[in-house]
mmCIF file of C-alpha atoms in Angstrom:
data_model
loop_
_atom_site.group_PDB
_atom_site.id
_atom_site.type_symbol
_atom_site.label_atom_id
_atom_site.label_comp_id
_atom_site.label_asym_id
_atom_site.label_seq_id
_atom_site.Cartn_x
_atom_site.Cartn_y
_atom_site.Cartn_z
ATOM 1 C CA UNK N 1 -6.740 -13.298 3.087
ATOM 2 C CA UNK N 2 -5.648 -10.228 1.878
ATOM 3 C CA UNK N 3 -3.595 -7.809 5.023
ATOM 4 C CA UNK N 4 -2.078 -4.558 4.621
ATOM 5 C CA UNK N 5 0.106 -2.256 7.319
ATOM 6 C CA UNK N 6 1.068 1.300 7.607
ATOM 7 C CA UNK N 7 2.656 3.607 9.801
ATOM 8 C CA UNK N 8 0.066 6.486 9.135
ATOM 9 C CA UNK N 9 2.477 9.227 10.937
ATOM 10 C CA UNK N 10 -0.661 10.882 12.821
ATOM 11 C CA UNK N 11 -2.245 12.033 9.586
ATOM 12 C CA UNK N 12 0.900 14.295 9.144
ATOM 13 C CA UNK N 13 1.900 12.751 5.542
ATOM 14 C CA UNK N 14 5.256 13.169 5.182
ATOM 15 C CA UNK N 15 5.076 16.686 6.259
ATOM 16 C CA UNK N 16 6.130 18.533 9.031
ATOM 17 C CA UNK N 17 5.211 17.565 12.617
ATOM 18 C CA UNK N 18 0.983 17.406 12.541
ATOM 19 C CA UNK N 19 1.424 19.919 15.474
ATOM 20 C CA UNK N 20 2.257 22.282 12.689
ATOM 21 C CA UNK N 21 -1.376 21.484 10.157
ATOM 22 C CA UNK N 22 -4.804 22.411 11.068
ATOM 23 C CA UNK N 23 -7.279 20.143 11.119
ATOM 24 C CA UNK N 24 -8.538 20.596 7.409
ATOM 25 C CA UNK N 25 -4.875 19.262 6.553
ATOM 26 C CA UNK N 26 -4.832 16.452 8.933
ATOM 27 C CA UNK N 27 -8.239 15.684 7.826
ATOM 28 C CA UNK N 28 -7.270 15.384 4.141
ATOM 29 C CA UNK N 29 -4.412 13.463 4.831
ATOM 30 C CA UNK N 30 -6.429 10.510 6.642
ATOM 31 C CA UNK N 31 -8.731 10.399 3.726
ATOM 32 C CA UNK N 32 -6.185 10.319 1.640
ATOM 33 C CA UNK N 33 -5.628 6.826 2.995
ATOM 34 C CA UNK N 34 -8.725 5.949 3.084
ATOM 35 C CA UNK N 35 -8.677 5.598 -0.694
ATOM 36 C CA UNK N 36 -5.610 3.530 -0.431
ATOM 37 C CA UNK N 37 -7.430 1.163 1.498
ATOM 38 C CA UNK N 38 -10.632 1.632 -0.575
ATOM 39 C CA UNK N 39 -8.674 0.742 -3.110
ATOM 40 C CA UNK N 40 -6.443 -2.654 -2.296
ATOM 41 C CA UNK N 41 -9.672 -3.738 -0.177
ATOM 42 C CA UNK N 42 -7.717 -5.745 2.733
ATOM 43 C CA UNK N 43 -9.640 -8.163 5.155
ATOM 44 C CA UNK N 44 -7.283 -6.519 7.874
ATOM 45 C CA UNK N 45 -5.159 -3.453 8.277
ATOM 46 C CA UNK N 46 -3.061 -2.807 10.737
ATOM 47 C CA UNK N 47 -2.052 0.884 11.522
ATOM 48 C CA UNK N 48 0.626 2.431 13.779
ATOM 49 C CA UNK N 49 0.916 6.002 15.092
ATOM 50 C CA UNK N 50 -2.914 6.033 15.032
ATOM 51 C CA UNK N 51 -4.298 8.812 17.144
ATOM 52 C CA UNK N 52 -7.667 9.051 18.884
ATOM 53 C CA UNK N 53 -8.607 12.749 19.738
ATOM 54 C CA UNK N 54 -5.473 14.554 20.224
ATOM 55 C CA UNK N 55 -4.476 18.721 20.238
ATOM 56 C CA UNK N 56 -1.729 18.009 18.303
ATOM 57 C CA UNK N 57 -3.340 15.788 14.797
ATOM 58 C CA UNK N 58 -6.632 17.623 14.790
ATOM 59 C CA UNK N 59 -8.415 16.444 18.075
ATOM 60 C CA UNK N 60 -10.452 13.529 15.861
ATOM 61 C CA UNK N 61 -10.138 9.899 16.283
ATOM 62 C CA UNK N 62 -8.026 8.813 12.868
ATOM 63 C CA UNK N 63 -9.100 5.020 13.320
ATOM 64 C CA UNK N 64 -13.024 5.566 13.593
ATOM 65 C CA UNK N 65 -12.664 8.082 10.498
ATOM 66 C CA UNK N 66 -10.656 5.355 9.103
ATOM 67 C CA UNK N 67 -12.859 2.700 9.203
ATOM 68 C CA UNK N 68 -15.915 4.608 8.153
ATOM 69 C CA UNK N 69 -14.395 6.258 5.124
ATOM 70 C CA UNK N 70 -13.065 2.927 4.078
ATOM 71 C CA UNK N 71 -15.717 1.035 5.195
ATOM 72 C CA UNK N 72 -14.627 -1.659 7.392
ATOM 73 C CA UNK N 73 -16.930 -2.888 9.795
ATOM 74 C CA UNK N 74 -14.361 -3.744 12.225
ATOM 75 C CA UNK N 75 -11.529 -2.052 14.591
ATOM 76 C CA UNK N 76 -9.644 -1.812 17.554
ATOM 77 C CA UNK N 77 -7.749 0.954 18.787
ATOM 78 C CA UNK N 78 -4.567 0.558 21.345
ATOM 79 C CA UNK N 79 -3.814 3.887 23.297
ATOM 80 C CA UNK N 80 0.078 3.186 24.197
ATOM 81 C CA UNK N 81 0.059 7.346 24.526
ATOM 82 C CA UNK N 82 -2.394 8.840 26.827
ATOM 83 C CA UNK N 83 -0.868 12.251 28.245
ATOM 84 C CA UNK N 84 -1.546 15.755 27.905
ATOM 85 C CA UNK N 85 -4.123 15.360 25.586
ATOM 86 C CA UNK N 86 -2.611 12.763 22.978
ATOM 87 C CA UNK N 87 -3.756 9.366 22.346
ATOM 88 C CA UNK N 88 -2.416 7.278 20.099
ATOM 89 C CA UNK N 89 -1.038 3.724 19.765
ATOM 90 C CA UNK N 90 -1.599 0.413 17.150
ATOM 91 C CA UNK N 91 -5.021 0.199 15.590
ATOM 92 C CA UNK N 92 -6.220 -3.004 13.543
ATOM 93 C CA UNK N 93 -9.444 -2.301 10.845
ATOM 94 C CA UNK N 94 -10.996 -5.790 9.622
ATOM 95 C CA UNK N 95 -13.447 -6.600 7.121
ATOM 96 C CA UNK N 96 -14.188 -9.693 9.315
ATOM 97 C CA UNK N 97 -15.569 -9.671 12.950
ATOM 98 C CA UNK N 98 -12.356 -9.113 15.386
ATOM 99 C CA UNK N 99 -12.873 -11.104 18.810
ATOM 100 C CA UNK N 100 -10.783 -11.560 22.223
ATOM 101 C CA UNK N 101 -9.086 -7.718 21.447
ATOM 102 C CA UNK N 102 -5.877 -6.978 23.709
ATOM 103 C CA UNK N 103 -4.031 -3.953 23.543
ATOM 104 C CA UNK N 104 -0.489 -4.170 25.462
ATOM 105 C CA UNK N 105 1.665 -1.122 26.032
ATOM 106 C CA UNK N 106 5.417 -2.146 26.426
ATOM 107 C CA UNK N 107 7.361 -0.432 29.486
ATOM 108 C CA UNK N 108 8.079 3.011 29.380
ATOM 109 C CA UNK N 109 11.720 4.098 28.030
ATOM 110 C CA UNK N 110 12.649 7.625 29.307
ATOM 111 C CA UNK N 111 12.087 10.512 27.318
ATOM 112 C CA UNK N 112 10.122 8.872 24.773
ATOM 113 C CA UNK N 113 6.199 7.781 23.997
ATOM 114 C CA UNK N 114 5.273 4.594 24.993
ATOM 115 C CA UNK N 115 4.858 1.837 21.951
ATOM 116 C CA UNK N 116 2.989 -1.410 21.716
ATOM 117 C CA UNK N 117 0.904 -3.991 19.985
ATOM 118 C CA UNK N 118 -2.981 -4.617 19.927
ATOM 119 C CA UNK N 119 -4.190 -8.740 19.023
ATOM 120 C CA UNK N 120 -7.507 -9.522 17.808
ATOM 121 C CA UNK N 121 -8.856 -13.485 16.369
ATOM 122 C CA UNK N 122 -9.982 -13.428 12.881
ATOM 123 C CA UNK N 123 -11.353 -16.285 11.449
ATOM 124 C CA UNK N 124 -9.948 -17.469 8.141
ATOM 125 C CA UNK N 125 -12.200 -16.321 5.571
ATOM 126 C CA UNK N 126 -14.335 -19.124 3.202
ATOM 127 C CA UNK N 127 -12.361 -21.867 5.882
ATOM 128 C CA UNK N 128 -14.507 -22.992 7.942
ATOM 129 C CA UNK N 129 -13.445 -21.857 11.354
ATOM 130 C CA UNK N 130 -9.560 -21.626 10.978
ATOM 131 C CA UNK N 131 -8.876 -18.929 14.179
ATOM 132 C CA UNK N 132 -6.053 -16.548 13.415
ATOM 133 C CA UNK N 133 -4.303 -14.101 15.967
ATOM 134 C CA UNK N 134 -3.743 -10.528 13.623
ATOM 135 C CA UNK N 135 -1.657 -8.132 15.523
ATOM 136 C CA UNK N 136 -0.276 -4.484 14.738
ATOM 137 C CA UNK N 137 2.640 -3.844 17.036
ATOM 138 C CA UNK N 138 5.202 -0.897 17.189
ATOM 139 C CA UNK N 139 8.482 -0.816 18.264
ATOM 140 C CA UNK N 140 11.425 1.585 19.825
ATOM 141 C CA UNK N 141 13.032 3.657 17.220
ATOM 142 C CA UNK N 142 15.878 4.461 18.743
ATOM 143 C CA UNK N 143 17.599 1.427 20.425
ATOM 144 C CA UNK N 144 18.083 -2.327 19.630
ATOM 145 C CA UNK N 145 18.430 -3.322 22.744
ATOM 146 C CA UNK N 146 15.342 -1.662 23.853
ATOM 147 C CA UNK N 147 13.150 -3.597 20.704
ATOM 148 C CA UNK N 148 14.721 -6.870 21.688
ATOM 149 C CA UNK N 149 12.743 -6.841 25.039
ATOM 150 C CA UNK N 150 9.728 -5.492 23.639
ATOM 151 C CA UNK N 151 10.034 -8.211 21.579
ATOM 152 C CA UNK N 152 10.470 -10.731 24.440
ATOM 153 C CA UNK N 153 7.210 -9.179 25.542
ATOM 154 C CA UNK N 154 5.245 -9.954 21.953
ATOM 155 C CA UNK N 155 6.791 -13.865 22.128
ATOM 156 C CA UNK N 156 5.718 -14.345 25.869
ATOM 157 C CA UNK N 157 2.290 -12.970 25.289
ATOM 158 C CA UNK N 158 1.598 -13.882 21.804
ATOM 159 C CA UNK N 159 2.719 -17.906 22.501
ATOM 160 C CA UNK N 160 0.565 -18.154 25.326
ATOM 161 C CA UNK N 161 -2.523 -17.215 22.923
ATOM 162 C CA UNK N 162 -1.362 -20.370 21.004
ATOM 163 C CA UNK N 163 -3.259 -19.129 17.459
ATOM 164 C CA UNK N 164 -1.706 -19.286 13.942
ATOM 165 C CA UNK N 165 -0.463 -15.492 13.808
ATOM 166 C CA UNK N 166 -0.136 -12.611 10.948
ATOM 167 C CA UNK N 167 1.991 -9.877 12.477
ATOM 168 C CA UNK N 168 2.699 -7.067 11.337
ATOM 169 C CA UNK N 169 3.847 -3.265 12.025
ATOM 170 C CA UNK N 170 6.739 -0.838 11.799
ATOM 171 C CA UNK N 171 9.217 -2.691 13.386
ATOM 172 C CA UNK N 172 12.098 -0.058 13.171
ATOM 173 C CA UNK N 173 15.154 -2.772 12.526
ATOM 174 C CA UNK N 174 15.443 -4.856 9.173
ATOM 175 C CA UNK N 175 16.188 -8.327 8.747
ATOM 176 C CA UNK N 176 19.739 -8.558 7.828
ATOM 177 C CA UNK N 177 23.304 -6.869 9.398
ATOM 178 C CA UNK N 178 24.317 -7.359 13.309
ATOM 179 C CA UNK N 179 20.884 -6.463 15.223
ATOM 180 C CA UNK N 180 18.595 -9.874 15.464
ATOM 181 C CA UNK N 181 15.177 -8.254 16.656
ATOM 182 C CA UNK N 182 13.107 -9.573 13.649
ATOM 183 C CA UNK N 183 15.246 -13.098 13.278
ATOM 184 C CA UNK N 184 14.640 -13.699 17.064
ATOM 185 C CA UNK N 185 11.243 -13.088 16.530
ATOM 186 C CA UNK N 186 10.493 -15.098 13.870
ATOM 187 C CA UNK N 187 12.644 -17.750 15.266
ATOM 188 C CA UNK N 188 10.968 -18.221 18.811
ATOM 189 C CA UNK N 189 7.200 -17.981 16.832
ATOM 190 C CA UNK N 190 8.023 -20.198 13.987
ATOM 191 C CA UNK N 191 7.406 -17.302 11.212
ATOM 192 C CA UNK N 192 8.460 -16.253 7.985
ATOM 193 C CA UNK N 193 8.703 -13.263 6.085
ATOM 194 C CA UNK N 194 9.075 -12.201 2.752
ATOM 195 C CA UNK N 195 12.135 -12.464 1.267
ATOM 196 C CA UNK N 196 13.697 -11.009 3.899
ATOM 197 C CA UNK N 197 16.622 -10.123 2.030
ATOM 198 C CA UNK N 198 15.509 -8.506 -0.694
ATOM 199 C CA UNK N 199 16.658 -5.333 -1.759
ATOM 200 C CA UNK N 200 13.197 -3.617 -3.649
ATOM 201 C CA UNK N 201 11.404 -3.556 -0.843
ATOM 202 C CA UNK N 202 12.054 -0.266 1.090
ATOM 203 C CA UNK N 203 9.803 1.268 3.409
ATOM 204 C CA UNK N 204 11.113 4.651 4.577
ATOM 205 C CA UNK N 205 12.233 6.398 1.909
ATOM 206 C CA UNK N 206 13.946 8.635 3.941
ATOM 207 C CA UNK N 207 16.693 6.445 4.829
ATOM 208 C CA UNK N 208 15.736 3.936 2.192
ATOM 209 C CA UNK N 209 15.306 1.146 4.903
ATOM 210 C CA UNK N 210 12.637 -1.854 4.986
ATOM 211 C CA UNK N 211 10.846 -1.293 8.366
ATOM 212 C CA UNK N 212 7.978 -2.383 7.862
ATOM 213 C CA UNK N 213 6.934 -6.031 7.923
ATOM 214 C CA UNK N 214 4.601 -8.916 7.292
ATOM 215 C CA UNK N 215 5.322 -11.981 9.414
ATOM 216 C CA UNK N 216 3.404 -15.189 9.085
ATOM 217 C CA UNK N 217 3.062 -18.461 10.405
ATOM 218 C CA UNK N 218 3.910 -21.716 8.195
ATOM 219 C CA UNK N 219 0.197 -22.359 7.573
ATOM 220 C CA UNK N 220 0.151 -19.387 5.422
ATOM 221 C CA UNK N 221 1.934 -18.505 2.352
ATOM 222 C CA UNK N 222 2.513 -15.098 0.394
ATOM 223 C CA UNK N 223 0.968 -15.280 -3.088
ATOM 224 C CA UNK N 224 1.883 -11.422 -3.831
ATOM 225 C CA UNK N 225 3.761 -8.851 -1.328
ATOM 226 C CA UNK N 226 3.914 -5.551 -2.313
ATOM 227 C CA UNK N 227 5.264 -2.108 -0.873
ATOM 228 C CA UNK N 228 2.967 0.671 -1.913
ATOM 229 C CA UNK N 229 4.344 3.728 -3.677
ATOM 230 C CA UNK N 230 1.507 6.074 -2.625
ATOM 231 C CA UNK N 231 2.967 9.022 -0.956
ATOM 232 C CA UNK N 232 0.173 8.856 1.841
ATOM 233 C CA UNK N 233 3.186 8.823 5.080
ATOM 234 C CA UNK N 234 6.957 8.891 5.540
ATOM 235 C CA UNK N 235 6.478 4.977 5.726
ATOM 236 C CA UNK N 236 4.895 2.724 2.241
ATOM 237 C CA UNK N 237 2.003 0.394 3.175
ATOM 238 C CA UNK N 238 3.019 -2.894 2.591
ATOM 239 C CA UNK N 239 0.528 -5.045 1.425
ATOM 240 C CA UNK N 240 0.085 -8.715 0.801
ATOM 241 C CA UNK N 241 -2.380 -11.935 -0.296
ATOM 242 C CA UNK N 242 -1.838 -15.001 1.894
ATOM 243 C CA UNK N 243 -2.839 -18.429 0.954
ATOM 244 C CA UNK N 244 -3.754 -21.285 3.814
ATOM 245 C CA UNK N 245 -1.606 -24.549 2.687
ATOM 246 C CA UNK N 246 -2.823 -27.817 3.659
ATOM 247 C CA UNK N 247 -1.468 -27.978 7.303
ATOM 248 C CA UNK N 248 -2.761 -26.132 9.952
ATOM 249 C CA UNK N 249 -0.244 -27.216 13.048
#
């Protein structure tokens, strides 16, 4: 199963604030990954910073024109910001039919947007009925101790659904140095990641940091990984081919 995951900024590119395009811009932008995803064809994408119809990115709903341009059959949408006329939240496109959808909005932290994760079951593709729990979650930019109980939140929720799990998202924290966000995570889910230690792998250019992730559970294992170089947001897609192994606990 192929997966992919990008922070898509709200269609602004890695421009100014989309307050600050028209519609026409915002417009191109989206298509502009559209062809990205046209062009790795993923089973599943997961997206973060995905609007619905908001003043401020063009008042159009990014995932829908996502999924049609691309052409994936499949999507979800998670609204973690509904005020003033924004919407926006985690967003999963699929390839293959998404089932038993939840979209969870973490607490509110002052003077910030709400983040959060949507889950939907895939079935393995060509396996015969494998279920698998995909989920695109977002999390606080601004303080570890703030991500470590949203992350508290994924593990409670996420282990209750008992499924093999792909997760992935902008994560905001990197694997190694003092803050243990993703390591707890992976940890209390039994995942891995991909060489989590790696250097190459940058996701925000801006402050050359890897904050964006692909975490999977030991049935699966990563025959490629990949961050993108297409310009398309501040953040790279990260993209990836997983491989069931024999075991399925």
């Amino acid at each position: 199963m192929k997966v992919l995951t990008l922070n898509i900024a709200h269609g602004r590119r890695s421009g100014p604030h989309q307050l600050l395009q028209g519609r026409a811009r915002i417009e191109s932008n989206v298509d502009d990954v559209a062809t990205v995803l046209r062009r790795e064809r993923p089973h599943v994408v997961a997206l973060q910073e995905a609007d619905g119809p908001s003043f401020w990115s063009g008042r159009f709903d990014h995932v829908r024109h996502l999924a049609e341009r691309a052409g994936f059959a499949h999507a979800v949408r998670g609204d973690h910001a509904r005020a003033l006329e924004v919407r926006y939240g985690t967003a999963l496109l699929s390839m293959l039919p998404l089932s038993d959808a939840v979209s969870v909005t973490f607490p509110p932290v002052p003077l910030r947007f709400p983040k959060g994760y949507v889950v939907s079951t895939v079935t393995w593709p060509n396996d015969g009925g494998l279920q698998v729990d995909v989920v695109s979650v977002h999390l606080d930019f601004a303080r570890p101790s703030v991500r470590r109980r949203q992350v508290a939140q994924v593990i409670k929720r996420l282990r209750q659904r008992g499924k093999p799990l792909v997760i992935m998202g902008d994560f905001n924290c990197e694997w190694a140095g003092r803050e243990p966000t993703l390591r707890l995570l992976a940890s209390k889910l039994n995942l891995k990641a991909y060489l989590p230690e790696a250097s190459g792998l940058k996701t925000f250019r801006r402050m050359r940091r890897r904050l964006d992730w692909i975490l999977v559970s030991p049935q699966f294992e990563f025959l490629s990984y990949q961050a993108l170089p297409d310009p398309i947001s501040d953040h790279l897609g990260v993209v990836s081919e997983l491989e069931l192994t024999g075991g399925r606990g």
